[in-house]
CSV table of C-alpha atoms in Angstrom, one decimal:
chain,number,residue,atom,x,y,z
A,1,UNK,CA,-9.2,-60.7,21.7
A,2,UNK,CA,-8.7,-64.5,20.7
A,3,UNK,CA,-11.3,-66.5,18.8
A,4,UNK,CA,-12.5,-68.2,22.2
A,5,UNK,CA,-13.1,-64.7,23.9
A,6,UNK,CA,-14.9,-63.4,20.7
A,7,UNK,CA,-17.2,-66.3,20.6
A,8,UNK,CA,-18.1,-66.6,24.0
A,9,UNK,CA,-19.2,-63.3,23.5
A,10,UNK,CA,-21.2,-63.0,20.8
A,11,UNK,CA,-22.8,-66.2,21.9
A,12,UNK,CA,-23.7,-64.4,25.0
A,13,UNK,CA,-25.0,-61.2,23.9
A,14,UNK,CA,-27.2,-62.9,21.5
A,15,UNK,CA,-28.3,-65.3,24.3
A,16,UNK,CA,-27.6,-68.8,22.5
A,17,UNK,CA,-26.4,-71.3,24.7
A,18,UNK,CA,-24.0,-73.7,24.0
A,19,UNK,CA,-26.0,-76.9,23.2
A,20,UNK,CA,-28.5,-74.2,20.9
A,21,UNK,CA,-25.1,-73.5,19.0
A,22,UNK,CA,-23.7,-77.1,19.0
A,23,UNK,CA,-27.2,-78.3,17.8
A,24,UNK,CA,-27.0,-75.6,14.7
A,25,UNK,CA,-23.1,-77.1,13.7
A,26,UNK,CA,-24.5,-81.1,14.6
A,27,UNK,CA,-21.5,-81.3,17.3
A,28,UNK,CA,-21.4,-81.6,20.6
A,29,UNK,CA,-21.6,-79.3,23.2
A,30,UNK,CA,-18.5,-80.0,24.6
A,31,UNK,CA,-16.8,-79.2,21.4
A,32,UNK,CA,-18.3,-76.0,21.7
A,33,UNK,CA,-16.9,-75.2,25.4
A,34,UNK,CA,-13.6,-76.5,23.9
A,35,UNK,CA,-14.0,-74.1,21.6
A,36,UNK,CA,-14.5,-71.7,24.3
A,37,UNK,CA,-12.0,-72.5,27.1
A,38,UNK,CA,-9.7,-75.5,25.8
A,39,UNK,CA,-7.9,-73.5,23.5
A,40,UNK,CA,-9.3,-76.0,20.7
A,41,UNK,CA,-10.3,-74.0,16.8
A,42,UNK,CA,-12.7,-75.3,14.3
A,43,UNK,CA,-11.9,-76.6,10.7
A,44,UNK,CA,-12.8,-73.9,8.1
A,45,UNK,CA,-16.7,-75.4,7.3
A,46,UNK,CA,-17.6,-74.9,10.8
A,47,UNK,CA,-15.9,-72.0,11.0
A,48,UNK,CA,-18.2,-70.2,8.3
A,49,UNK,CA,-21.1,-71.8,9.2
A,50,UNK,CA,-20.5,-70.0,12.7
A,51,UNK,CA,-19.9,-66.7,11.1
A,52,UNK,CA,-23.3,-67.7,9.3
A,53,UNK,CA,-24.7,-68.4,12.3
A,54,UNK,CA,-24.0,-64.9,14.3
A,55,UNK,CA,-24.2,-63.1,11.0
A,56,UNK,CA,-20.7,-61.6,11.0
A,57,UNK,CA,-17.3,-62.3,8.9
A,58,UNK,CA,-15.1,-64.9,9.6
A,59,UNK,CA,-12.1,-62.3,9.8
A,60,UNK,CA,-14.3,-61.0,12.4
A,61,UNK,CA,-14.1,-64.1,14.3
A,62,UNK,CA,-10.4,-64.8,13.9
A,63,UNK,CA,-8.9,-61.2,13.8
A,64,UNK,CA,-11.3,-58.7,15.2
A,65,UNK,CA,-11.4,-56.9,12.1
A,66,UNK,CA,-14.9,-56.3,10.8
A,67,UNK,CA,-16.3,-55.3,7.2
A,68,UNK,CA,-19.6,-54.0,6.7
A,69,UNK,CA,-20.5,-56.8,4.4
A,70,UNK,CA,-20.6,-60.5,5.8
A,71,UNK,CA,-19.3,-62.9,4.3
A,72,UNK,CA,-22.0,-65.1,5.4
A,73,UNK,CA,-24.1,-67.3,2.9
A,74,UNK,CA,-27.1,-66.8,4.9
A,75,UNK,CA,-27.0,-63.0,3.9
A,76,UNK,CA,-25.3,-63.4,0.7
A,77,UNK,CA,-25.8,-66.9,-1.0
A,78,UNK,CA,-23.7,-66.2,-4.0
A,79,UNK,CA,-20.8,-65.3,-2.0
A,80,UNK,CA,-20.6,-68.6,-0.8
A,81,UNK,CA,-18.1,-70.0,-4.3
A,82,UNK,CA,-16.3,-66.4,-3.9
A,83,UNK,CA,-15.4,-67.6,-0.4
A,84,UNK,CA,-14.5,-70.7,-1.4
A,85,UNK,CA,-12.5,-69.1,-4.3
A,86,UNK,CA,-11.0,-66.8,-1.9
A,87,UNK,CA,-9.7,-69.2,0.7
A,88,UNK,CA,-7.3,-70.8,-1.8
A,89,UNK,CA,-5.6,-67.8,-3.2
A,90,UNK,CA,-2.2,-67.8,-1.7
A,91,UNK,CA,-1.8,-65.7,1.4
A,92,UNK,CA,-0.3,-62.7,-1.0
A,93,UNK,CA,-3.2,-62.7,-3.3
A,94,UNK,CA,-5.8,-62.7,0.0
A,95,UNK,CA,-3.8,-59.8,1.8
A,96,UNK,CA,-3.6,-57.9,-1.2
A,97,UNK,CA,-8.2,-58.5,-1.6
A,98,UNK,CA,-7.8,-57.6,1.6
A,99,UNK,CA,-6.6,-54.3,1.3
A,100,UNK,CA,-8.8,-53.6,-1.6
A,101,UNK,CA,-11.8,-54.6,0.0
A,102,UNK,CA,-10.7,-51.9,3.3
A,103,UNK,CA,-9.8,-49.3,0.8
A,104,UNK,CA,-13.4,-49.2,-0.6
A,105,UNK,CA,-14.9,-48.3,2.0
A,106,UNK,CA,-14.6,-45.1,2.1
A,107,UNK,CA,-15.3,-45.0,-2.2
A,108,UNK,CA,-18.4,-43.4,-3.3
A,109,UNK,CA,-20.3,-45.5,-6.1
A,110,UNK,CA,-19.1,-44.5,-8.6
A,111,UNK,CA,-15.3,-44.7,-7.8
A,112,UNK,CA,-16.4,-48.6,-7.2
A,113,UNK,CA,-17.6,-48.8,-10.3
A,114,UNK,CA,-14.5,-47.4,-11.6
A,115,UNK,CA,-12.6,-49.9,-10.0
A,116,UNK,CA,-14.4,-53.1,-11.6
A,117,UNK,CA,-14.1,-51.5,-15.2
A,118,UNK,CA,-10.6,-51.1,-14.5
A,119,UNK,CA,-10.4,-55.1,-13.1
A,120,UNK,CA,-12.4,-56.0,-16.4
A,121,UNK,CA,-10.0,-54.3,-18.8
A,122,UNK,CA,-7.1,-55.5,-16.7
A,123,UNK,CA,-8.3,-59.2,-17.8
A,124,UNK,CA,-7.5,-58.2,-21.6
A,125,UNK,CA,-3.7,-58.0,-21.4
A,126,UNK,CA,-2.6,-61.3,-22.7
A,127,UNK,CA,-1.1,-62.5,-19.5
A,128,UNK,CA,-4.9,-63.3,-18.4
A,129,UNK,CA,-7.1,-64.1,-21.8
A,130,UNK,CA,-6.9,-67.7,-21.5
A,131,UNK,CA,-7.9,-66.9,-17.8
A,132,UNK,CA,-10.5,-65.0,-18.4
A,133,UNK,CA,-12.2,-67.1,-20.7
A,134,UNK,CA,-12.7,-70.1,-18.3
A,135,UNK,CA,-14.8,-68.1,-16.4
């Protein structure tokens, strides 16, 4: 399902119209049915602020794929620089978050917890020190 399918949708089944969606991102409601029909994508702001919006992930919107966690600042506010962060790892770094983040979740608690103390001792080895110390 493309992007223009998935939104349509979702704007439907929540009953938002266009000009209540174009209001909420300050564009016109035009650029929401090009959005829609003309084959025409947002830039990435407006593209989390409608994940924000209908509460879901932006992979959601572009791919289909859903986690059970938004990504959206409206449900998670601190998640917001993480985004930000994650959006300008190279596309290796984000596949490889990306198949961390599906392979938790099927982990229990405490394996999670397993994996961060494992992350954290990982930023000891030399190779990230300096790293981890601006942070």
């Amino acid at each position: 399902m493309s992007f223009a399918t998935r939104l349509k949708k979702l704007r439907n089944a929540r009953n938002v119209t266009q000009q209540e969606l174009a209001d909420y991102l300050s564009v016109t409601r035009p650029t929401i049915a090009g959005y829609e029909t003309k084959g025409k994508e947002p830039d990435y702001n407006t593209l989390f602020r409608i994940a924000s919006f209908f509460d879901v992930s932006v992979d959601y919107l572009l791919s289909g794929r859903d986690y059970p966690e938004s990504l959206s600042p409206s449900v998670h506010p601190e998640f917001e620089k993480l985004y930000d962060d994650y959006m300008i790892l190279s596309q290796a770094a984000r596949e490889g978050i990306d198949i961390l983040i599906e392979k938790t979740r099927t982990m229990d608690e405490d394996d999670i917890q397993s994996l961060v103390h494992y992350a954290s001792l990982l930023l000891y080895q030399p190779k990230y020190k300096n790293k981890a110390d601006d942070m």
